JSON list of C-alpha atoms and ligand atoms in Angstrom, two decimals:
[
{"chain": "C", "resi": 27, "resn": "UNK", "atom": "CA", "xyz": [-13.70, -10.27, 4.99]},
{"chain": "C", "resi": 28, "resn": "UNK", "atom": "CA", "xyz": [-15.44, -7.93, 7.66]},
{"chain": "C", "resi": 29, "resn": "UNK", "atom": "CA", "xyz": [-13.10, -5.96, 9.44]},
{"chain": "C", "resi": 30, "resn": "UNK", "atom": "CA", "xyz": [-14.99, -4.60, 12.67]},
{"chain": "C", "resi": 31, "resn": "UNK", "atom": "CA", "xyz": [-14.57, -0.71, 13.99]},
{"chain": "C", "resi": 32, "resn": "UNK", "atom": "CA", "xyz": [-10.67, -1.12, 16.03]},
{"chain": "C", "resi": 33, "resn": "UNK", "atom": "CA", "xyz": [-11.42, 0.02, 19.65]},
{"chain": "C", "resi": 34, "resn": "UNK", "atom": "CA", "xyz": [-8.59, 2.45, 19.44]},
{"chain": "C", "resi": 35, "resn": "UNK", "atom": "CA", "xyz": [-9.27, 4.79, 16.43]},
{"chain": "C", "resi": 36, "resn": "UNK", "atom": "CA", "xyz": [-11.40, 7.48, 16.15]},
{"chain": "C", "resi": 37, "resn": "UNK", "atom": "CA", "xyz": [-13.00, 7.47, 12.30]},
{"chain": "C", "resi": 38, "resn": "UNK", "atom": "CA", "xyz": [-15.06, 10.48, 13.08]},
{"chain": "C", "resi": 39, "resn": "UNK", "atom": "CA", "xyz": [-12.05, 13.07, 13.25]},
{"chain": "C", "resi": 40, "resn": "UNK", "atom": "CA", "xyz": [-12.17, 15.62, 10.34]},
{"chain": "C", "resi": 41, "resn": "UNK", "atom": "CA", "xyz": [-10.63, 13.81, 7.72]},
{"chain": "C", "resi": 42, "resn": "UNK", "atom": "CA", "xyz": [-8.76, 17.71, 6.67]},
{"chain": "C", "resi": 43, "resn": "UNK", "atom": "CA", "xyz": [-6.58, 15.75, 4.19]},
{"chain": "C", "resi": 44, "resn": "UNK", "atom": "CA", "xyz": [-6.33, 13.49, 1.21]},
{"chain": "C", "resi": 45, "resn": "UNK", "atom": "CA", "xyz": [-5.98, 9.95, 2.00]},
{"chain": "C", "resi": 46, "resn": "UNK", "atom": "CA", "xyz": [-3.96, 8.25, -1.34]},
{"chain": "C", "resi": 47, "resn": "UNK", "atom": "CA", "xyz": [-4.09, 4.35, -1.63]},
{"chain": "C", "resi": 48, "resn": "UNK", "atom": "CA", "xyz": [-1.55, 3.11, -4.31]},
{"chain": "C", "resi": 49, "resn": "UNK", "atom": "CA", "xyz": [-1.81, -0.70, -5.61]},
{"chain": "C", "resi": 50, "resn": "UNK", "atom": "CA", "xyz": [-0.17, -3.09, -7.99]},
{"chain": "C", "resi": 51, "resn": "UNK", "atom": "CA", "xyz": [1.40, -5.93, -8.80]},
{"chain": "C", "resi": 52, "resn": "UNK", "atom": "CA", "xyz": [5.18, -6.48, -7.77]},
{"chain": "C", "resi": 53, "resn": "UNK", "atom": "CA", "xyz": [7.67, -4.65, -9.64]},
{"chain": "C", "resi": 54, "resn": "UNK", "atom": "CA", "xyz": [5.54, -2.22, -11.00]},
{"chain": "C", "resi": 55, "resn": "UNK", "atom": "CA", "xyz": [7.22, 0.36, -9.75]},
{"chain": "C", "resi": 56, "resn": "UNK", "atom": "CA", "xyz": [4.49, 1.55, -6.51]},
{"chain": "C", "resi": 57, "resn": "UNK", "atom": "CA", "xyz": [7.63, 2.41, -4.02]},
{"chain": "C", "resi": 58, "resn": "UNK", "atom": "CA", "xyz": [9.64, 4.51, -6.64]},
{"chain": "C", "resi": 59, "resn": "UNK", "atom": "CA", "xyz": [6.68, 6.19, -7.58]},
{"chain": "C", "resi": 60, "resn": "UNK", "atom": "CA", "xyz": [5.48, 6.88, -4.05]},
{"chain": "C", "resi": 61, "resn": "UNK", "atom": "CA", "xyz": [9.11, 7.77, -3.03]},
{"chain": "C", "resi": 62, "resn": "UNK", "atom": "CA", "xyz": [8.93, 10.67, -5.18]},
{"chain": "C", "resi": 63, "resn": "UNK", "atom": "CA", "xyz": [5.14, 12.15, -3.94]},
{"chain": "C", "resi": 64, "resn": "UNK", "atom": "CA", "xyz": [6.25, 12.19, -0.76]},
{"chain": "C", "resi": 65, "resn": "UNK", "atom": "CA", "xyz": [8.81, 14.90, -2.37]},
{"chain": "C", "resi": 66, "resn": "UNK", "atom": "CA", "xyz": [6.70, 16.29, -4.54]},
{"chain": "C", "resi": 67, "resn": "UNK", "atom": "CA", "xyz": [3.75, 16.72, -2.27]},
{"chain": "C", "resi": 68, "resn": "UNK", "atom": "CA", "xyz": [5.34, 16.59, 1.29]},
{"chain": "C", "resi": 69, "resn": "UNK", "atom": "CA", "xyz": [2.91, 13.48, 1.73]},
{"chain": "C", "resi": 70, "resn": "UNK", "atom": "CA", "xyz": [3.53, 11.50, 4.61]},
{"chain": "C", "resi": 71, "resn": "UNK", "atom": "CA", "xyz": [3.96, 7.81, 3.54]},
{"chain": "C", "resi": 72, "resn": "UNK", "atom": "CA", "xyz": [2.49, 5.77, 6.26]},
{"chain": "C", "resi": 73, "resn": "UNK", "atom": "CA", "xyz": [5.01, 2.59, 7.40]},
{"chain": "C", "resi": 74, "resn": "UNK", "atom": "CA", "xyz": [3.34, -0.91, 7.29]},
{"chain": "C", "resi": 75, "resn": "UNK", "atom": "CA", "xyz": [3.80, -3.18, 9.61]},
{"chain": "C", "resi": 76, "resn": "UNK", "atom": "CA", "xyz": [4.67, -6.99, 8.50]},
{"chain": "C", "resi": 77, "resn": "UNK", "atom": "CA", "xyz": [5.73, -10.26, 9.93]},
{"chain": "C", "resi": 78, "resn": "UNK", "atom": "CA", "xyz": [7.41, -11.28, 6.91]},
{"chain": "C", "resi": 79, "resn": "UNK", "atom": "CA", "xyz": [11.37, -11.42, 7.35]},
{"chain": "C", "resi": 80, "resn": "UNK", "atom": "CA", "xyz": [13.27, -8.34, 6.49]},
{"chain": "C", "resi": 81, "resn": "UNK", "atom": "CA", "xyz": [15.38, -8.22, 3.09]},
{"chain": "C", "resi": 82, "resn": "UNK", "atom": "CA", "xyz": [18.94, -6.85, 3.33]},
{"chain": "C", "resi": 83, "resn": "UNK", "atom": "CA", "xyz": [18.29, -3.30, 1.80]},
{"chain": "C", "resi": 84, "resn": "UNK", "atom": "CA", "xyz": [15.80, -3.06, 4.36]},
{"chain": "C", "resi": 85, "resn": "UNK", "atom": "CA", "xyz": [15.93, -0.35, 7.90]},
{"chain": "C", "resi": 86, "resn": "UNK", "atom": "CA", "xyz": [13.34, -1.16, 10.83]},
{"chain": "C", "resi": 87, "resn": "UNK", "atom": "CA", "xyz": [10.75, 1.74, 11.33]},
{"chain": "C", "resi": 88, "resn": "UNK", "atom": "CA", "xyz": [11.35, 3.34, 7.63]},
{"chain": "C", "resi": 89, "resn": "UNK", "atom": "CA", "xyz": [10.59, 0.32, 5.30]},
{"chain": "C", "resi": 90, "resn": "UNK", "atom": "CA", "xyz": [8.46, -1.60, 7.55]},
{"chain": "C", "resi": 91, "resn": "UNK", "atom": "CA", "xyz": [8.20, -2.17, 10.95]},
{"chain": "C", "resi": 92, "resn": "UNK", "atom": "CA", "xyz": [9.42, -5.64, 11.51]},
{"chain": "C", "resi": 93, "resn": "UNK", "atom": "CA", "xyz": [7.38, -7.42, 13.94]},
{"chain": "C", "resi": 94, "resn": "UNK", "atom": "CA", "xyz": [6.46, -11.29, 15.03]},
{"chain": "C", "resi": 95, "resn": "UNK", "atom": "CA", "xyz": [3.60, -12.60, 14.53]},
{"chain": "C", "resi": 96, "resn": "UNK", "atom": "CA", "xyz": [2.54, -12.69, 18.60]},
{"chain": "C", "resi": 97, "resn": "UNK", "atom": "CA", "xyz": [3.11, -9.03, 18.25]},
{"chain": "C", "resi": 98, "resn": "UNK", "atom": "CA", "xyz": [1.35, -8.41, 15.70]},
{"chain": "C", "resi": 99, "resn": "UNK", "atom": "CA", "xyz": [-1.93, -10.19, 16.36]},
{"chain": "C", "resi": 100, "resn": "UNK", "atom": "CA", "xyz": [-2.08, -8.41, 20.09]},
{"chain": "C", "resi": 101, "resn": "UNK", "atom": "CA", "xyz": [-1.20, -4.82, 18.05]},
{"chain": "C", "resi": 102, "resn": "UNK", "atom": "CA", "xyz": [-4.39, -6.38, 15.85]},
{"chain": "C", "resi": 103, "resn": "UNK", "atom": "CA", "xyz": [-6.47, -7.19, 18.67]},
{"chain": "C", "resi": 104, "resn": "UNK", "atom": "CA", "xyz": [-6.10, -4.03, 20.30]},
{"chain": "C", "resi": 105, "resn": "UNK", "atom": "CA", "xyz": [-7.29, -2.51, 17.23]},
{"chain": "C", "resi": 106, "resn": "UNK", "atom": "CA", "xyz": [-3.66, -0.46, 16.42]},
{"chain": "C", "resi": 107, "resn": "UNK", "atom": "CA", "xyz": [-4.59, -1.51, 12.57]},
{"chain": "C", "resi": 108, "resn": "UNK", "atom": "CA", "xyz": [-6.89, 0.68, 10.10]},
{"chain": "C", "resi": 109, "resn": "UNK", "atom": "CA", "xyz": [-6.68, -2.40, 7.20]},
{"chain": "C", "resi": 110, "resn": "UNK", "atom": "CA", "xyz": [-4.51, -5.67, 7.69]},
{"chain": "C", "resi": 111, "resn": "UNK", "atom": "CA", "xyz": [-3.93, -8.35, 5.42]},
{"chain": "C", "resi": 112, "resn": "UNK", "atom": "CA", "xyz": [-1.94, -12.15, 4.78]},
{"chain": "C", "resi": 113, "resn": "UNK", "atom": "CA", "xyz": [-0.32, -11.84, 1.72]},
{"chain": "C", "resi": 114, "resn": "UNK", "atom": "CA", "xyz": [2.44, -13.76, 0.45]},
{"chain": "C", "resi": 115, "resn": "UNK", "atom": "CA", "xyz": [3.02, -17.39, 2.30]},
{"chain": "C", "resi": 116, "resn": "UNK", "atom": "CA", "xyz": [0.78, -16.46, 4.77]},
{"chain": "C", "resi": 117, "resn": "UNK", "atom": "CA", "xyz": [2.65, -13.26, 6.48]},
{"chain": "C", "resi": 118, "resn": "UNK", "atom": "CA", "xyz": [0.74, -9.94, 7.89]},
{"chain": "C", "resi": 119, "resn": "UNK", "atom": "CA", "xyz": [0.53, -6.94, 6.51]},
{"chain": "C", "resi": 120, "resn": "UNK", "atom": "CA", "xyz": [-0.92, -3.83, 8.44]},
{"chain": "C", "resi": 121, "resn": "UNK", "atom": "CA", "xyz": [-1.46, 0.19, 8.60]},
{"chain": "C", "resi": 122, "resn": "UNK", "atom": "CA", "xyz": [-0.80, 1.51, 11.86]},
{"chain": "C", "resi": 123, "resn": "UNK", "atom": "CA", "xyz": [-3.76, 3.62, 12.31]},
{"chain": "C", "resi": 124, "resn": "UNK", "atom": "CA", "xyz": [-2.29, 6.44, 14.69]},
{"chain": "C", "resi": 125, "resn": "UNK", "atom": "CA", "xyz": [0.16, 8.14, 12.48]},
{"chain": "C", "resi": 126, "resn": "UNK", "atom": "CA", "xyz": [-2.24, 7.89, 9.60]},
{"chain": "C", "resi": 127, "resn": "UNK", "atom": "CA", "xyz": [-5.34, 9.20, 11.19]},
{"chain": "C", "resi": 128, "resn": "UNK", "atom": "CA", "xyz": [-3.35, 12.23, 12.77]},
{"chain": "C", "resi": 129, "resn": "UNK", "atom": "CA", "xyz": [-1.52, 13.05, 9.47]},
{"chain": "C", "resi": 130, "resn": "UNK", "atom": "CA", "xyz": [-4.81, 13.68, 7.98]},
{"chain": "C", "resi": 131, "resn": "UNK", "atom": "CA", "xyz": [-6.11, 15.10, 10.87]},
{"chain": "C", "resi": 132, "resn": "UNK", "atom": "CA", "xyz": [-3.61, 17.49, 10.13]},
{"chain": "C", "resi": 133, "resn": "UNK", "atom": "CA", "xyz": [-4.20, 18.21, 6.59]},
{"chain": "C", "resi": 134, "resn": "UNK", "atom": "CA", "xyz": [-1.27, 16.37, 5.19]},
{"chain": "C", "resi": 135, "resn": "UNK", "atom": "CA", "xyz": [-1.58, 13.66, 2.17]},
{"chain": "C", "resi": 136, "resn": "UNK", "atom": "CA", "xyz": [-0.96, 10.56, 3.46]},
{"chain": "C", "resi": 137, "resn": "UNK", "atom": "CA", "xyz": [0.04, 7.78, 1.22]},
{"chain": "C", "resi": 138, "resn": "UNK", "atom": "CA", "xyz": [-0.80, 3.94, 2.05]},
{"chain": "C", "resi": 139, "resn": "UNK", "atom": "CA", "xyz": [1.29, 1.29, -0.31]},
{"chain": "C", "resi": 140, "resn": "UNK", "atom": "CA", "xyz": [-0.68, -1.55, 0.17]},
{"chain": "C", "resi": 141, "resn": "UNK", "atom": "CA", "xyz": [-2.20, -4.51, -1.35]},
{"chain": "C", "resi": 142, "resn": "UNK", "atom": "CA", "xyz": [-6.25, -4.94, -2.66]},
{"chain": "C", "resi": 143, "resn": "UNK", "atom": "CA", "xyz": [-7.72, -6.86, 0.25]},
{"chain": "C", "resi": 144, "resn": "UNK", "atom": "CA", "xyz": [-6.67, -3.49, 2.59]},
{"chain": "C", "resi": 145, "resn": "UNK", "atom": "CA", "xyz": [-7.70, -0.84, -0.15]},
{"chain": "C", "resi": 146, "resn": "UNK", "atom": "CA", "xyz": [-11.04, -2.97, 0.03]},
{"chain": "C", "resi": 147, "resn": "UNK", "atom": "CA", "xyz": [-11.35, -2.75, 4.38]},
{"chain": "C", "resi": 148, "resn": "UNK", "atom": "CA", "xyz": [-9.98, 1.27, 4.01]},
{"chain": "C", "resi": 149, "resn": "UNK", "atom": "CA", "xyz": [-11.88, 2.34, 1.22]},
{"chain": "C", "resi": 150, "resn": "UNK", "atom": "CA", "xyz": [-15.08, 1.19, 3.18]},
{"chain": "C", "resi": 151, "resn": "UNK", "atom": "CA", "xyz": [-14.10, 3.04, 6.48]},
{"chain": "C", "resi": 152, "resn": "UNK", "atom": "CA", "xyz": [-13.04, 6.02, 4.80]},
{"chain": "C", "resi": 153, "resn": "UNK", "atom": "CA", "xyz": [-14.55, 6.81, 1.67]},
{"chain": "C", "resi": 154, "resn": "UNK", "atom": "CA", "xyz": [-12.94, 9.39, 0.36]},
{"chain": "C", "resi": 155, "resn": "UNK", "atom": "CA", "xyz": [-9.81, 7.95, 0.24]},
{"chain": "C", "resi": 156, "resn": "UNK", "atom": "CA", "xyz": [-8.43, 8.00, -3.74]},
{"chain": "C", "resi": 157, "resn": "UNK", "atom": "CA", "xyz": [-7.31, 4.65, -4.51]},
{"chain": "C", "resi": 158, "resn": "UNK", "atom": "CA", "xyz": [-4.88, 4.10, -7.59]},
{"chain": "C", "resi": 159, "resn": "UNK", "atom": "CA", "xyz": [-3.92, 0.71, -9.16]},
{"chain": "C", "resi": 160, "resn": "UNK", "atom": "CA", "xyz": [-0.65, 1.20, -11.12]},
{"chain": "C", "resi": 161, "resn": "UNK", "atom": "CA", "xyz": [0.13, -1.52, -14.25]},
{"chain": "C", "resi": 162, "resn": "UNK", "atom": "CA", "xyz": [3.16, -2.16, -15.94]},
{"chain": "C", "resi": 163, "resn": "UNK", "atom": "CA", "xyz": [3.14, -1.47, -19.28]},
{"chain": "C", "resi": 164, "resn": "UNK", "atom": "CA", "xyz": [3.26, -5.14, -20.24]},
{"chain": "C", "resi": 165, "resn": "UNK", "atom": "CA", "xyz": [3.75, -8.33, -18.60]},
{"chain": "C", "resi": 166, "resn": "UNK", "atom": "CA", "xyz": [7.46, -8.38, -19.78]},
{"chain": "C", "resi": 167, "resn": "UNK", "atom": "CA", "xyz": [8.36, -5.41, -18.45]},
{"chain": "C", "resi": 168, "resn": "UNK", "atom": "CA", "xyz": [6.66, -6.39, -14.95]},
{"chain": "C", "resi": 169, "resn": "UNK", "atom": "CA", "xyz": [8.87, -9.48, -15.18]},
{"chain": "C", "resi": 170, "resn": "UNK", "atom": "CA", "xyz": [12.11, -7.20, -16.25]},
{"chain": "C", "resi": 171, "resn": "UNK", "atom": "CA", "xyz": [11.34, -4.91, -13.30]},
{"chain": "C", "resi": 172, "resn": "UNK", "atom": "CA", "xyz": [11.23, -8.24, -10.72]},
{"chain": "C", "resi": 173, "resn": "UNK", "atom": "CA", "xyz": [14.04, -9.80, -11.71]},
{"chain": "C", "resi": 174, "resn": "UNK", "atom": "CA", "xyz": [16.40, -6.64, -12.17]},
{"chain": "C", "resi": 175, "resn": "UNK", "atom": "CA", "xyz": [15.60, -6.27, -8.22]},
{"chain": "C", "resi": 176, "resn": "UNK", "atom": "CA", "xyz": [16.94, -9.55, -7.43]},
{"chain": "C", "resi": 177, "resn": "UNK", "atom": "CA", "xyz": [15.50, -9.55, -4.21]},
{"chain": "C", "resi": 178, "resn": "UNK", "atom": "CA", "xyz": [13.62, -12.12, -3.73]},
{"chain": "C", "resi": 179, "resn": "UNK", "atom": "CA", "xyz": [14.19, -16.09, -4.12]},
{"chain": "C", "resi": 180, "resn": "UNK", "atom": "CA", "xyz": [13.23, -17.67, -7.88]},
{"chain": "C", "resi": 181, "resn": "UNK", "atom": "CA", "xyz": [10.32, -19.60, -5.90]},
{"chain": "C", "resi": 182, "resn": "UNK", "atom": "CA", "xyz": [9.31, -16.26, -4.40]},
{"chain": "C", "resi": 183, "resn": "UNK", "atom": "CA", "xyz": [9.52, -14.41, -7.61]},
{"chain": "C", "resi": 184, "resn": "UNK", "atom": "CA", "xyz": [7.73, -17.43, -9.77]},
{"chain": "C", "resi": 185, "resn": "UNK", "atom": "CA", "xyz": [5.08, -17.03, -6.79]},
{"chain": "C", "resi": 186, "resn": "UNK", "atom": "CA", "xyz": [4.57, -13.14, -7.10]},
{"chain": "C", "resi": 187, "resn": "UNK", "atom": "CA", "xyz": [4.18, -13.13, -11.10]},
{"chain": "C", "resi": 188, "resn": "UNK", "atom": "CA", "xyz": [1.66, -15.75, -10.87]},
{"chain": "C", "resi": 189, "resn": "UNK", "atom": "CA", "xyz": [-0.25, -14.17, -8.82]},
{"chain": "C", "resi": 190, "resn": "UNK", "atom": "CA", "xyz": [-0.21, -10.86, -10.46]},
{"chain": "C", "resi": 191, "resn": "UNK", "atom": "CA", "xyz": [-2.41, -11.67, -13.25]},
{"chain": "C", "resi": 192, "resn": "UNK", "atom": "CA", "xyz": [-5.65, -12.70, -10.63]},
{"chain": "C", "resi": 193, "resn": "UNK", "atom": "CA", "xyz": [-4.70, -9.79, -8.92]},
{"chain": "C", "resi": 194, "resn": "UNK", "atom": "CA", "xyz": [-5.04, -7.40, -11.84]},
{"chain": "C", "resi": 195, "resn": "UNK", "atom": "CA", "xyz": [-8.35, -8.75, -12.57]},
{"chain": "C", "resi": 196, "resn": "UNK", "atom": "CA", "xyz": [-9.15, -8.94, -8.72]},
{"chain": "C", "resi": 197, "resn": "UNK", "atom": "CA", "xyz": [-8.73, -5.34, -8.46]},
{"chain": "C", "resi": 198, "resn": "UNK", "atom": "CA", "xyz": [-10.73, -4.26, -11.70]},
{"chain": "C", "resi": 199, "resn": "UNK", "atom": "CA", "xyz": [-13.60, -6.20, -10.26]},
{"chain": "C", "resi": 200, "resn": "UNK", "atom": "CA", "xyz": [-13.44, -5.34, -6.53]},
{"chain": "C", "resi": 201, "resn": "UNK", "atom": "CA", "xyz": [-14.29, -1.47, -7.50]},
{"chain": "C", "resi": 202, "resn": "UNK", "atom": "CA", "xyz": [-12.26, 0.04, -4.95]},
{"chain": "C", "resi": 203, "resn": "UNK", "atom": "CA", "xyz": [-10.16, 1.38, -7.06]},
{"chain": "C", "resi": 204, "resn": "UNK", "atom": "CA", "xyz": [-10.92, 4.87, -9.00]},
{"chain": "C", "resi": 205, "resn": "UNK", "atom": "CA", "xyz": [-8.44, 5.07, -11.72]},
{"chain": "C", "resi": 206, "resn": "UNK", "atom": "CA", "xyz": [-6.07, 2.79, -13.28]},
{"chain": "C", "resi": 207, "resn": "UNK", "atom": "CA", "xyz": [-2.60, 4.01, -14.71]},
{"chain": "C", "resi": 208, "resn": "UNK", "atom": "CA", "xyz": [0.04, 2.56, -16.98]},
{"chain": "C", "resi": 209, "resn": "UNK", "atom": "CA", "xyz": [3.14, 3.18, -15.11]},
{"chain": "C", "resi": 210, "resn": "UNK", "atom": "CA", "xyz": [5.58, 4.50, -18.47]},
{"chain": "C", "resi": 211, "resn": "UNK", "atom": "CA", "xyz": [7.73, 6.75, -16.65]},
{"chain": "C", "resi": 212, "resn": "UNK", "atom": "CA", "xyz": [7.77, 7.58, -12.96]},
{"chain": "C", "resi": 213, "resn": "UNK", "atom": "CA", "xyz": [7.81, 11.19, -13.63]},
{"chain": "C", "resi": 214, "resn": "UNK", "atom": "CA", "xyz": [4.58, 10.71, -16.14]},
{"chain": "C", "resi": 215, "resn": "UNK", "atom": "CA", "xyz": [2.45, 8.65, -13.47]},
{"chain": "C", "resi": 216, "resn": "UNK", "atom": "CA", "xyz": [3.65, 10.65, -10.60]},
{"chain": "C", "resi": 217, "resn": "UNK", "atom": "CA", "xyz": [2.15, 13.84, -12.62]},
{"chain": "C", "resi": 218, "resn": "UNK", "atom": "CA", "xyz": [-0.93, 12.38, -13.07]},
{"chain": "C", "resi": 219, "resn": "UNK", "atom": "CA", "xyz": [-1.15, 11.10, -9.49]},
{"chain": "C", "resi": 220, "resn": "UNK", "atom": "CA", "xyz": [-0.45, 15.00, -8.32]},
{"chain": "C", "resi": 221, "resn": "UNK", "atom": "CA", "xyz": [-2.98, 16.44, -10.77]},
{"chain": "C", "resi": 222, "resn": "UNK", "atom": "CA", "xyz": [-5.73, 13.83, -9.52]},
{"chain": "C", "resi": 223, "resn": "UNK", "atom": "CA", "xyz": [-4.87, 14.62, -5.80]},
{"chain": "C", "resi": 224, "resn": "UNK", "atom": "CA", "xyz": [-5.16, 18.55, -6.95]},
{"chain": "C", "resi": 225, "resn": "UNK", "atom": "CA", "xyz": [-8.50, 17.60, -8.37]},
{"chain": "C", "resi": 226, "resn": "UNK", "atom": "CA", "xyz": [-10.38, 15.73, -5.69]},
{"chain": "C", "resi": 227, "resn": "UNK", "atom": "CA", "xyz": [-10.69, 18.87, -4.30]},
{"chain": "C", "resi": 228, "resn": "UNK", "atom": "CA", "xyz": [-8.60, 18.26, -0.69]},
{"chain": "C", "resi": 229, "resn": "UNK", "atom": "CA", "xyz": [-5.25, 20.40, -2.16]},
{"chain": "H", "resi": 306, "resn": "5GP", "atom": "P1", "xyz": [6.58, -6.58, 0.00]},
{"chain": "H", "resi": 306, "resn": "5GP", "atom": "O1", "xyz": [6.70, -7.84, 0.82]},
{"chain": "H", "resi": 306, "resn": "5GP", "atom": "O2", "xyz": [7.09, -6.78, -1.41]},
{"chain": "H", "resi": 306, "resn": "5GP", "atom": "O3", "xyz": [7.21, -5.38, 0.66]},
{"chain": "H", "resi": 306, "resn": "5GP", "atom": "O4", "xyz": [5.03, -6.25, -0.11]},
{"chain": "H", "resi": 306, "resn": "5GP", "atom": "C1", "xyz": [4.15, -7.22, -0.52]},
{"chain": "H", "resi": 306, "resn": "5GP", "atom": "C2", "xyz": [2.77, -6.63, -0.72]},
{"chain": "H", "resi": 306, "resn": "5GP", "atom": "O5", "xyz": [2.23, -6.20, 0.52]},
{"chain": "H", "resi": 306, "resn": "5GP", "atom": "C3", "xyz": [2.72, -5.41, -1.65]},
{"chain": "H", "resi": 306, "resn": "5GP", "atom": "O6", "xyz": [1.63, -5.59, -2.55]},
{"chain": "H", "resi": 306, "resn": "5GP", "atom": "C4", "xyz": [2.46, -4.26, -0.72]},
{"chain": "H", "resi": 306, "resn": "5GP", "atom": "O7", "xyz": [1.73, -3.23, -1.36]},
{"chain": "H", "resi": 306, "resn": "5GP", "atom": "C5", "xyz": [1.62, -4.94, 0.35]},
{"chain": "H", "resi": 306, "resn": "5GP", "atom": "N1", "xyz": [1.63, -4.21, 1.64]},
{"chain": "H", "resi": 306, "resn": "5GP", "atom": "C6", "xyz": [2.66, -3.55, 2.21]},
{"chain": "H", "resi": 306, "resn": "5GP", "atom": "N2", "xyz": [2.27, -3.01, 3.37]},
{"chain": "H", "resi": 306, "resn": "5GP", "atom": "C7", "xyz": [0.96, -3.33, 3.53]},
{"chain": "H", "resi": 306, "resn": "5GP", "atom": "C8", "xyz": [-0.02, -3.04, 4.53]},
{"chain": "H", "resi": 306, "resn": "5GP", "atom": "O8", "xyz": [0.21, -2.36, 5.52]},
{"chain": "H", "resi": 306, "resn": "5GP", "atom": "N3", "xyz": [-1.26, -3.55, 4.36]},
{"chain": "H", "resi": 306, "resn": "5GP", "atom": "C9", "xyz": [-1.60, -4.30, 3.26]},
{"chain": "H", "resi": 306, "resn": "5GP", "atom": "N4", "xyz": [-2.85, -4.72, 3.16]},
{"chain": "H", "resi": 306, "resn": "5GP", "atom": "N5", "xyz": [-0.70, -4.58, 2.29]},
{"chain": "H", "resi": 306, "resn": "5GP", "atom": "C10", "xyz": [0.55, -4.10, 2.42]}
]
């Protein structure tokens, strides 16, 4: 899908710090994990916006910002988005732009939690952004990890794991993504997240 240039975001700014993309199926473990960079690395973690209906656990403005979908599409058309995406049933998904491109304006790691069709629209505007696709170590433990969140209807859930298997092979073939890591422990992936960002040369 082409995504063209949004009106209000300047690409051209000094891109001063590193730009982290983290991907995977539901239930891998991608929140945990990027829960505990942002303490690790004092990343900011950029909040999505979504028209998909919050869950209980959920607070406006720190796990998503909650918006309908007329919002939404006029946020889209006046080009507030860097990626956006439908995902599940349909809903959006989108990076505010603003915060992101002034966090790394300002040197900062920023982290975007987001699905492959996004990586694919960032990873083209901004190149040097490290993208990371994180896999469960095997199916049954993804399914383990889903259900123990209870979160999410049985149809929702049956929906989700179904779709995880395209999705894995979606995003070895889409080569947007630069490494691929097992998620064992969160302390072991998050380690080897930090040593890549340390290595691509940014911090
Ligand atoms: P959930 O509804 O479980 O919070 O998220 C569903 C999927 O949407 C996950 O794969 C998550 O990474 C992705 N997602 C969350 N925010 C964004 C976003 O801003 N843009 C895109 N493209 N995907 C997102």
């Amino acid at each position: 899908m082409g995504s063209p240039r949004p009106p209000g975001v300047r690409l051209d700014k000094h891109m001063a710090g590193t730009l982290l993309i983290v991907s995977g199926p539901s239930g891998v473990g991608k929140t945990t994990i990027c829960r505990e960079l942002v303490k690790r690395l004092d990343a900011f973690l950029s909040v999505s916006a979504t028209t998909r209906p919050r869950r209980e656990n959920e607070v406006e403005g720190v796990d998503y910002h909650f918006l309908s979908t007329e919002e939404f599409e006029k946020r889209l058309r006046q080009g507030e988005f860097l990626e956006h995406a439908r995902v599940y049933g349909g809903r959006y998904y989108g990076t505010p732009a603003k915060p992101v491109m002034d966090a790394l304006a300002a040197g900062r790691t920023v982290i975007l939690e987001i699905e492959i069709e996004g990586t694919l629209q960032v990873v083209k505007r901004l190149p040097q952004a490290i993208a990371i696709y994180i896999l469960a170590p095997t199916p049954e433990d993804q399914k383990g990890r889903l259900e123990g969140r209870r979160k999410d209807s049985a149809e929702a859930m049956r929906e989700r794991l179904s779709k995880a298997d395209g999705e894995i092979r979606w995003a070895q073939e889409c080569g947007a993504y630069r490494y691929f890591l097992v998620n064992e422990t969160v302390e072991g992936t998050v380690d080897e997240m930090i040593r890549i960002v340390r290595e691509s040369g940014f911090k």
